Short mmCIF file of C-alpha atoms and ligand atoms in Angstrom, two decimals:
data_model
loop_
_atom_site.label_atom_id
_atom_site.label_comp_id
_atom_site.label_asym_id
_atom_site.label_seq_id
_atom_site.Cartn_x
_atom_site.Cartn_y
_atom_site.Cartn_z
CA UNK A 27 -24.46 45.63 -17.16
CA UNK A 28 -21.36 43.52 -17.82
CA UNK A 29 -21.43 40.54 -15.31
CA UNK A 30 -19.31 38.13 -17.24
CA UNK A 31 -16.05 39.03 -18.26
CA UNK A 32 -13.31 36.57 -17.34
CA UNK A 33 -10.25 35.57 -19.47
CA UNK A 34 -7.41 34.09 -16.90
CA UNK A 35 -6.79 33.44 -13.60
CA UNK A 36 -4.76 36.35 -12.29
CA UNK A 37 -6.83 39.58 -13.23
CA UNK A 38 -8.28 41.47 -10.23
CA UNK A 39 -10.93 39.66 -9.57
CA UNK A 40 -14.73 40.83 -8.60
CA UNK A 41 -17.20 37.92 -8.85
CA UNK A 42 -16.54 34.50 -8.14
CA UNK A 43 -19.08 31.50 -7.86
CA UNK A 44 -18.12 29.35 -4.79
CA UNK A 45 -19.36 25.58 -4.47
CA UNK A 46 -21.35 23.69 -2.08
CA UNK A 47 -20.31 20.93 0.29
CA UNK A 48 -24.28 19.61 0.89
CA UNK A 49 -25.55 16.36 0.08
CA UNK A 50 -22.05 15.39 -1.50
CA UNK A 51 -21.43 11.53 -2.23
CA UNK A 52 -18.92 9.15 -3.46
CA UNK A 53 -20.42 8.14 -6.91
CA UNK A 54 -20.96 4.26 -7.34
CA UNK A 55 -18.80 2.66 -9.51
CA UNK A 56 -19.34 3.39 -12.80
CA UNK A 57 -17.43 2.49 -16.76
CA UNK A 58 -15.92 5.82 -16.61
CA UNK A 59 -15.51 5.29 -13.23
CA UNK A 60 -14.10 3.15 -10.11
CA UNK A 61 -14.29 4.99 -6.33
CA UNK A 62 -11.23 4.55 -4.43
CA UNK A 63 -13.23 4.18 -1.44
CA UNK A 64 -16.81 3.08 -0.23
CA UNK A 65 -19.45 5.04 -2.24
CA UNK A 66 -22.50 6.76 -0.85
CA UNK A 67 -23.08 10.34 1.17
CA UNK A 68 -20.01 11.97 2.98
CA UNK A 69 -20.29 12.12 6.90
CA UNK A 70 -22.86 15.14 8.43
CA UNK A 71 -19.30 16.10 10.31
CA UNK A 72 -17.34 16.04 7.20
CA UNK A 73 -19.92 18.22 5.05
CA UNK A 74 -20.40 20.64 7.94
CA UNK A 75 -16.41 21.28 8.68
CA UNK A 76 -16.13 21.66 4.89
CA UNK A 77 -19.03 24.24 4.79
CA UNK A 78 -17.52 26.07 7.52
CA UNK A 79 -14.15 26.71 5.85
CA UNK A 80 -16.47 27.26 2.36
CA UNK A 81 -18.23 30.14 4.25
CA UNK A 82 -15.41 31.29 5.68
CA UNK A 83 -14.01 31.94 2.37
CA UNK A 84 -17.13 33.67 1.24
CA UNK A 85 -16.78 36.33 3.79
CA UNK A 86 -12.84 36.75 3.71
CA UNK A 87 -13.69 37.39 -0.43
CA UNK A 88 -16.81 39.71 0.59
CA UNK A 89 -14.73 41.91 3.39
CA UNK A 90 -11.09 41.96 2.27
CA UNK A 91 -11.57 41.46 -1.02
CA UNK A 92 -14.57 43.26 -2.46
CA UNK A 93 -15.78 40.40 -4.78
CA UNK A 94 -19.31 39.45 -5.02
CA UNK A 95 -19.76 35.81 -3.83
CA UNK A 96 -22.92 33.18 -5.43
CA UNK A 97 -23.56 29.86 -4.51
CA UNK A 98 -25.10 27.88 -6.18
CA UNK A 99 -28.68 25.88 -5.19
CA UNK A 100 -27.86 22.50 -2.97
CA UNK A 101 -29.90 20.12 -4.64
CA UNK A 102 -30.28 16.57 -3.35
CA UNK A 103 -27.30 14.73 -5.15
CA UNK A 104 -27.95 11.71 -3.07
CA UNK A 105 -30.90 11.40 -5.03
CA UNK A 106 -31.48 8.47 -7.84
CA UNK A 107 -30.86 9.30 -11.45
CA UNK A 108 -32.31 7.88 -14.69
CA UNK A 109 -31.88 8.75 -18.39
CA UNK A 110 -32.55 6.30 -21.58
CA UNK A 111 -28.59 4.86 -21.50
CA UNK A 112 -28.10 4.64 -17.43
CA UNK A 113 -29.31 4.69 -14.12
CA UNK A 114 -27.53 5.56 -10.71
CA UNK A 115 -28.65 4.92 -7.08
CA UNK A 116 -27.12 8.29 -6.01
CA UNK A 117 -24.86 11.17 -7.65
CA UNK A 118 -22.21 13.34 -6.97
CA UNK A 119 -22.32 17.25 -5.31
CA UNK A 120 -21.76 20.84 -6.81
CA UNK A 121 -18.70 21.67 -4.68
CA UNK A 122 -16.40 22.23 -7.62
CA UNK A 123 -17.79 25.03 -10.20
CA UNK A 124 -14.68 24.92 -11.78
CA UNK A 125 -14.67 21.37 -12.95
CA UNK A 126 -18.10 22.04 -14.78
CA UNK A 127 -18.49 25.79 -16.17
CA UNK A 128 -15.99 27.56 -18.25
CA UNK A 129 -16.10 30.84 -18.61
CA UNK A 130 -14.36 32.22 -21.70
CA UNK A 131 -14.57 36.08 -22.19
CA UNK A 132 -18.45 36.44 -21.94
CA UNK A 133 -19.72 33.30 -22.38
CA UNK A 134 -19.98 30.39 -19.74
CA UNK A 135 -20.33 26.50 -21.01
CA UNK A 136 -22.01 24.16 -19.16
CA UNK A 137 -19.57 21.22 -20.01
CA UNK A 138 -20.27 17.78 -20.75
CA UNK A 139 -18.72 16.33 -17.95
CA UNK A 140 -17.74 12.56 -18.42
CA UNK A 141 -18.60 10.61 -15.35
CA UNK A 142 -22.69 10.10 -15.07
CA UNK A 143 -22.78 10.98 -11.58
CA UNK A 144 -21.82 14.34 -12.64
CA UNK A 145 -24.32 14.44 -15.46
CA UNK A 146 -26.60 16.89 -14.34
CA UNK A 147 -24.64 18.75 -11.98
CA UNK A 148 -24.87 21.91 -13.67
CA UNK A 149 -28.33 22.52 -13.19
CA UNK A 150 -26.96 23.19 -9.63
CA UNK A 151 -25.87 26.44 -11.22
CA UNK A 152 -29.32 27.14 -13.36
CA UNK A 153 -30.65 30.28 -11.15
CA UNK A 154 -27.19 31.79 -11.25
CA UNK A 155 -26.72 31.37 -14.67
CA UNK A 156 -30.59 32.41 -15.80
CA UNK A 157 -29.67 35.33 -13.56
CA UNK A 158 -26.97 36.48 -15.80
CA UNK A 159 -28.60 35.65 -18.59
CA UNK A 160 -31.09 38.11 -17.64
CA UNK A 161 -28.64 40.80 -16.58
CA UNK A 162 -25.87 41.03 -18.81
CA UNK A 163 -27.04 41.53 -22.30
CA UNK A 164 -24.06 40.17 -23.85
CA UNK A 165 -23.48 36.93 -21.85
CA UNK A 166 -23.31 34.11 -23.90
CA UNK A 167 -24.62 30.58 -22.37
CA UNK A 168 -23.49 27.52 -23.89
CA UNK A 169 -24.62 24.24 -23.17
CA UNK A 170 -21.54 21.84 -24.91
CA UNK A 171 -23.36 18.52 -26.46
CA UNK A 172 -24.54 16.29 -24.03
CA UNK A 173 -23.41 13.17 -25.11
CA UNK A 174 -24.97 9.59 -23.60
CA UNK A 175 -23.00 8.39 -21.88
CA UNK A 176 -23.97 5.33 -23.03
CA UNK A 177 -21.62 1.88 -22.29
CA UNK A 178 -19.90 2.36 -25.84
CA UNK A 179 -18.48 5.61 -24.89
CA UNK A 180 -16.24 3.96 -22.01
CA UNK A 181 -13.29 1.57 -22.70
CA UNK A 182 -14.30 -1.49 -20.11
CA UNK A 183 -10.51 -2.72 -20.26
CA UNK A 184 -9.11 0.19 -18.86
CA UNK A 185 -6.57 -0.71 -15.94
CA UNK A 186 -8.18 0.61 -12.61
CA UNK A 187 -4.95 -0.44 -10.64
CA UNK A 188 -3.11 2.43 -10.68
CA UNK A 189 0.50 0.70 -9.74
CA UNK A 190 0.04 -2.03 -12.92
CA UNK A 191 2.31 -1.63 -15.55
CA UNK A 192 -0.45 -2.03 -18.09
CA UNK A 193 -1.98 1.24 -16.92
CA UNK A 194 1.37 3.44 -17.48
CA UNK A 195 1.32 2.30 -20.48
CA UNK A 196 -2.50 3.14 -21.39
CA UNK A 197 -1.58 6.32 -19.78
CA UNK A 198 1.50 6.90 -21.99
CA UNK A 199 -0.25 6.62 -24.97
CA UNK A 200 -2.58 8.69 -24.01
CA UNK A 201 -5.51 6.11 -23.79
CA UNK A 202 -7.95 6.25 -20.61
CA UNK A 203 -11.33 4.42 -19.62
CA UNK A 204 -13.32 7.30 -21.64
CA UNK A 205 -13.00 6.80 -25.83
CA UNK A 206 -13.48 8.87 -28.82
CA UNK A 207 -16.96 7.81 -29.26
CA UNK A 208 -18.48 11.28 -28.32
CA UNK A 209 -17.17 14.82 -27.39
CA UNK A 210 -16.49 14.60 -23.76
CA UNK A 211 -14.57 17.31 -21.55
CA UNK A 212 -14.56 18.59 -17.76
CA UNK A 213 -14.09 22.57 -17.85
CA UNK A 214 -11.68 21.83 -15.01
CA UNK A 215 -9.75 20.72 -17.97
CA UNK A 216 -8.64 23.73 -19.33
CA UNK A 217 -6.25 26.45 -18.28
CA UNK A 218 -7.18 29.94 -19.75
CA UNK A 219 -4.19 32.28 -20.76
CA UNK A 220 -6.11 34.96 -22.65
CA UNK A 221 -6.40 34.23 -26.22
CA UNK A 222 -4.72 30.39 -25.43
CA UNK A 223 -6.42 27.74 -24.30
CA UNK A 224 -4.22 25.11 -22.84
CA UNK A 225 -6.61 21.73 -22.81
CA UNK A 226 -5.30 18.04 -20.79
CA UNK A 227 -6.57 15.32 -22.43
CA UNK A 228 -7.23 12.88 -19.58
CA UNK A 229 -9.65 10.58 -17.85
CA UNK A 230 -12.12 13.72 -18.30
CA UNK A 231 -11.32 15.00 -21.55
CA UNK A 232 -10.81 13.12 -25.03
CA UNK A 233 -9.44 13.93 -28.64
CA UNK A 234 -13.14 15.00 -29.26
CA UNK A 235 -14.05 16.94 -27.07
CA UNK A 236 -11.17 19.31 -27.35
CA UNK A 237 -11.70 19.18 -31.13
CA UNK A 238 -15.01 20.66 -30.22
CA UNK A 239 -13.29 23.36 -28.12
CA UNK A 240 -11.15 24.30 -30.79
CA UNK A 241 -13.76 24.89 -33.36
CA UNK A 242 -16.03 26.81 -31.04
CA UNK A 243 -13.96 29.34 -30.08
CA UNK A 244 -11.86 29.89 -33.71
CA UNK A 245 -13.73 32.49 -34.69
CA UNK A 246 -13.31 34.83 -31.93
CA UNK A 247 -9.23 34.04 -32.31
CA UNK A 248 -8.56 31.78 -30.01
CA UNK A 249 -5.93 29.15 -30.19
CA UNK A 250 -6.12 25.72 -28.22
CA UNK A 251 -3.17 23.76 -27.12
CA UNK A 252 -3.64 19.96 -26.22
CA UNK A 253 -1.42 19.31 -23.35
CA UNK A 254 0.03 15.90 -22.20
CA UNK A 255 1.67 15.32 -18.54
CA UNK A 256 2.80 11.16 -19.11
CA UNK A 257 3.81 10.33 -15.44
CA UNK A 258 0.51 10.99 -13.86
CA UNK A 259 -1.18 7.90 -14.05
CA UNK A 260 -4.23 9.68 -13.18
CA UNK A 261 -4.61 12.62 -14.72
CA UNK A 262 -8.00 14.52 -14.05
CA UNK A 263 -8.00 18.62 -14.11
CA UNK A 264 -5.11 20.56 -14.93
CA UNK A 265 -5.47 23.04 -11.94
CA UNK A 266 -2.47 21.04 -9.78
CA UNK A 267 -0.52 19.94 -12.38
CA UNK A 268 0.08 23.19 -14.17
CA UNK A 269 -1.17 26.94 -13.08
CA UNK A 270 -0.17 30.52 -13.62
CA UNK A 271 0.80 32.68 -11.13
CA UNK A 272 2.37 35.55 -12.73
CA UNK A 273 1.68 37.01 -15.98
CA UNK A 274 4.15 38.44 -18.84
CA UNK A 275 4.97 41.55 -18.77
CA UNK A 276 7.24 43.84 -21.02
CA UNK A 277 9.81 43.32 -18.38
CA UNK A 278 10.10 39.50 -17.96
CA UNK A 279 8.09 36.28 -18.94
CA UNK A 280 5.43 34.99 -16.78
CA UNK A 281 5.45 32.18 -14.52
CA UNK A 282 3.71 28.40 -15.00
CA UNK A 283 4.02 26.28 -11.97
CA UNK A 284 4.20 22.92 -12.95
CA UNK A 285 3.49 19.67 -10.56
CA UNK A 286 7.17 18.50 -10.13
CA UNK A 287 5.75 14.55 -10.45
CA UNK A 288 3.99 15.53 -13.36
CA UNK A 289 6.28 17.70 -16.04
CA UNK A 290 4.87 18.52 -19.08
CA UNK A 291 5.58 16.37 -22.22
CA UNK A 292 9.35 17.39 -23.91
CA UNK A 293 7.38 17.81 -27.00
CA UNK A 294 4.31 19.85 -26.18
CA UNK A 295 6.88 21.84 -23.80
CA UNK A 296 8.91 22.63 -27.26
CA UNK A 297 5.71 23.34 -29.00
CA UNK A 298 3.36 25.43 -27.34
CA UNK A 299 5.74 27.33 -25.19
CA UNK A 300 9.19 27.31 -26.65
CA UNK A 301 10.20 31.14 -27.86
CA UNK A 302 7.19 31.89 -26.02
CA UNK A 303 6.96 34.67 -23.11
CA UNK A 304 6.34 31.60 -20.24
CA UNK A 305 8.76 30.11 -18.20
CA UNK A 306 8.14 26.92 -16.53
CA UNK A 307 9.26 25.99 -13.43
CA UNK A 308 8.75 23.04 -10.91
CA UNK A 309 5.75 23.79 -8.24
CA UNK A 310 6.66 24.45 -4.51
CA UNK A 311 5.88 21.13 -2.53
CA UNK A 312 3.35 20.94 -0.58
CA UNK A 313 3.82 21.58 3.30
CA UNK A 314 2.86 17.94 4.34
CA UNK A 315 2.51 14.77 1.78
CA UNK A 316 -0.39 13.43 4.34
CA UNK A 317 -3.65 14.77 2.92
CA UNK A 318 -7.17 14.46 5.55
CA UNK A 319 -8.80 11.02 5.44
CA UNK A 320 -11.12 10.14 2.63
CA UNK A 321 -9.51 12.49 0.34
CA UNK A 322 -9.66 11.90 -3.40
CA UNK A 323 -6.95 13.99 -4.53
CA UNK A 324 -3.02 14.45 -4.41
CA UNK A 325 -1.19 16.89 -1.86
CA UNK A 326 -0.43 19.11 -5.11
CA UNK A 327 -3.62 20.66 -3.98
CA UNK A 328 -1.04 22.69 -2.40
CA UNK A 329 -0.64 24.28 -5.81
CA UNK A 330 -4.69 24.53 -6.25
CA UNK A 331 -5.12 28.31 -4.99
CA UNK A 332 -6.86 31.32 -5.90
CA UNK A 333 -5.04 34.81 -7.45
CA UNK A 334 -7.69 37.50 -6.25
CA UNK A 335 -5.52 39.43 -8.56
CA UNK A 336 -2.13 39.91 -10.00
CA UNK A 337 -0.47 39.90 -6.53
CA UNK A 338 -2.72 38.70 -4.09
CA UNK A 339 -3.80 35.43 -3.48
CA UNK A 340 -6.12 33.15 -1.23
CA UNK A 341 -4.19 30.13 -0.15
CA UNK A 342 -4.51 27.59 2.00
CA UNK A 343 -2.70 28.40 5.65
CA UNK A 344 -0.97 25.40 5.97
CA UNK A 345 0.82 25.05 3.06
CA UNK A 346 3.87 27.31 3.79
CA UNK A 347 6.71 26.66 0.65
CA UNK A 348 3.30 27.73 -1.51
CA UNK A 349 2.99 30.58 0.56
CA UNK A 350 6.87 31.88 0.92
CA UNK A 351 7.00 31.20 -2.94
CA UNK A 352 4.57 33.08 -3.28
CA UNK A 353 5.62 36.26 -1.37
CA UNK A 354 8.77 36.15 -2.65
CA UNK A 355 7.09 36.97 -6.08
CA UNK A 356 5.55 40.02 -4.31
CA UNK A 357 2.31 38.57 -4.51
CA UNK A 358 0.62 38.89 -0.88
CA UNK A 359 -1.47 35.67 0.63
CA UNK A 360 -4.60 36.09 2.13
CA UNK A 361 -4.26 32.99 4.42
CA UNK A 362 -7.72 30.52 5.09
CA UNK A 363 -8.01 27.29 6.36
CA UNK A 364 -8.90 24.78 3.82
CA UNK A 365 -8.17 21.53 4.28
CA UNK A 366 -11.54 20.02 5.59
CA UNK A 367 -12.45 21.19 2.25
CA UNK A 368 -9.99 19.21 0.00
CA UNK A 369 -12.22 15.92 0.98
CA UNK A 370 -14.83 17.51 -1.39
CA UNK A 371 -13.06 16.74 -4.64
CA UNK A 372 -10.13 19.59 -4.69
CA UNK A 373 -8.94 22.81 -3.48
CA UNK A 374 -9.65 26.59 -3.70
CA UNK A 375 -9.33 26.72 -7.57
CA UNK A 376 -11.90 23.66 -7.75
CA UNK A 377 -14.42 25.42 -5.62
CA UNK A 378 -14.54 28.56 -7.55
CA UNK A 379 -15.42 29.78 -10.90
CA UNK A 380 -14.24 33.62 -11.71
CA UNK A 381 -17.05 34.80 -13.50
CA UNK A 382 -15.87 38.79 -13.75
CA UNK A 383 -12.45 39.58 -13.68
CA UNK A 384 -11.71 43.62 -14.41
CA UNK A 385 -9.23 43.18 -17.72
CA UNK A 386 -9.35 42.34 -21.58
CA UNK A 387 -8.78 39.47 -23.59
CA UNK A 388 -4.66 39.80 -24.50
CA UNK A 389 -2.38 37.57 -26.78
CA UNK A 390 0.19 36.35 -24.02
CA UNK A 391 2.07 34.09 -27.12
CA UNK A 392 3.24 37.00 -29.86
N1 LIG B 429 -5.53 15.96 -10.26
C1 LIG B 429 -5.57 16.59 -9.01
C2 LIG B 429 -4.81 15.83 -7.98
O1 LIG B 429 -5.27 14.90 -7.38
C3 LIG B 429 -6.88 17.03 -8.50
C4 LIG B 429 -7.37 18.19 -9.25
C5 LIG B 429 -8.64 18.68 -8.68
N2 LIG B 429 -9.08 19.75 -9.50
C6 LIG B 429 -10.37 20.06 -9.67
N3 LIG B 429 -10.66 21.08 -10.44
N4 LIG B 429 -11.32 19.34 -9.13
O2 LIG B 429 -3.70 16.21 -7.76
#
């Protein structure tokens, strides 16, 4: 039995992995790390609104959709961690599948992550994946080097103040709190287009770690694309800065949204997609720049939704110039609420991982 089979984020999709919202904290501050906020366990109200809308989306994927929904285990992430290089009072939460496995074709990697209070967050996912392991004969599991995480692999210096000059200009050159020292990358980092990987290096992905990407998947053909977006001076997951929604098609090219405040670098625009069949083009906005209270990430979650397949998508109901765009491209919205959610570290995209979609590995760069 096939159960994993995924190779980009539009094919019709059929079985999905949705996160968690339980035991969820604010990590501590950290080298790789600095919370914009107090640290420690999110509200009992906030984690229950958040499961609610989580559940919700479970059963609108079950009934309308016909995709099999896991979840994985909700382990105690407020508990203490200790290895031989750190300790932490408390860690993190397994909302976001998506920022730790990649699937690519049949295999799934357990990533290496590159904060420590998302170090063993993938063991969150252990039954599921043993599962498939067990099932589908030709799933590949990968487990990408842990690394140690160790002081030396964090650049102490790095400018936490987001508005300093000093830190656009780390971030312009392409220097973050995380260093070459090891191979470090968040899946979240990576944006599958069949046989073309696009990878962000960021404040969750270094020189190194995409090196390792690259050499792991030559052999099977696939080609990965280091990706650079200069004005966000805090770059972390590619999945609302840059996302598909339609794909190329004999008729005309296929469509990139791109995060308007963030464009892509002139140069890796000429590179990877010039002459290609892609077009760029700037991201709706999203319906309201406000996002809830105690949320981590941007409004351009707006752009963070889910293609159930090539024209259908789950987004959130709120966001209306995502939705219109959308519609106007022919492809229908399924419409959920969602924002209690985007407290827990990202969207609709974050809190899935396609693990089967029906369709083959294609080359979408002749
Ligand atoms: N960088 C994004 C923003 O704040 C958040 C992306 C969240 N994505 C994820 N896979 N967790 O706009």
């Amino acid at each position: 039995m096939t159960i994993v089979n995924s190779h980009n984020d539009w094919d019709p999709l059929e079985e999905i992995i949705i996160g968690v919202s339980d035991f969820w904290c604010v990590p501590n501050e950290e080298p790789g790390f600095k919370p914009p906020q107090r640290s420690g366990k999110r509200s009992d109200e906030h984690i229950d609104k958040a499961a609610i809308q989580m559940d919700n989306l479970e059963r609108v994927l079950t009934s309308q959709c016909n995709v099999t929904v896991r979840r994985p285990e909700k382990i105690d992430f407020t508990q203490p961690a200790k290895t031989p290089f750190f300790s932490l009072a408390h860690q993190h939460g397994a909302s976001c599948p998506r920022d730790t496995l990649l699937v690519i074709g049949n295999e799934i990697m357990e990533t290496t992550m590159s904060r420590r209070a998302r170090y063993f967050e993938s063991m969150a996912y252990r039954k599921i994946m043993n599962d498939y392991f067990e099932k589908d004969k030709e799933m590949l599991w990968t487990m990408v080097p842990k690394p140690t995480m160790a002081d030396a692999m964090y650049n102490v210096d790095f400018p936490w103040d987001i508005n300093c000059q000093e830190r656009k200009q780390w971030i312009r050159n392409y220097k973050y709190q995380i260093n070459e020292t090891e191979p470090l990358f968040d899946a979240a980092e990576v944006l599958r287009l069949g046989k073309d990987l696009i990878v962000q290096q960021s404040t969750t992905a270094n020189k190194k770690g995409i090196e390792w990407l690259r050499r792991h998947v030559k052999s099977r053909g696939y080609r990965v694309h280091e990706i650079h977006f200069p004005d966000d001076l805090y770059p972390i997951h590619i999945d609302s800065t840059l996302a598909p929604l339609v794909p190329p098609t004999k008729e005309r090219k296929g469509i990139l949204v791109n995060c308007p405040e963030r464009p892509i670098a002139k140069e890796d625009k000429e590179r990877i997609f010039e002459g290609s069949n892609w077009e760029i083009i700037d991201a709706p906005p999203p319906n309201t720049m406000t996002v809830p209270d105690l949320c981590m990430s941007s409004a351009w979650l707006s752009m963070n939704m889910l293609l159930v397949g090539p024209d259908r998508a789950v987004v959130e109901e709120t966001e209306i110039p995502t939705i219109n765009f959308l519609e106007s491209l022919g492809i229908k919205c399924i419409r959920v609420p969602y924002r209690d959610c985007y407290r827990f570290g990202g969207g609709l995209h974050c809190h899935t991982l396609d693990v089967r979609r029906r369709g083959e590995c294609y080359n979408y760069f002749p």
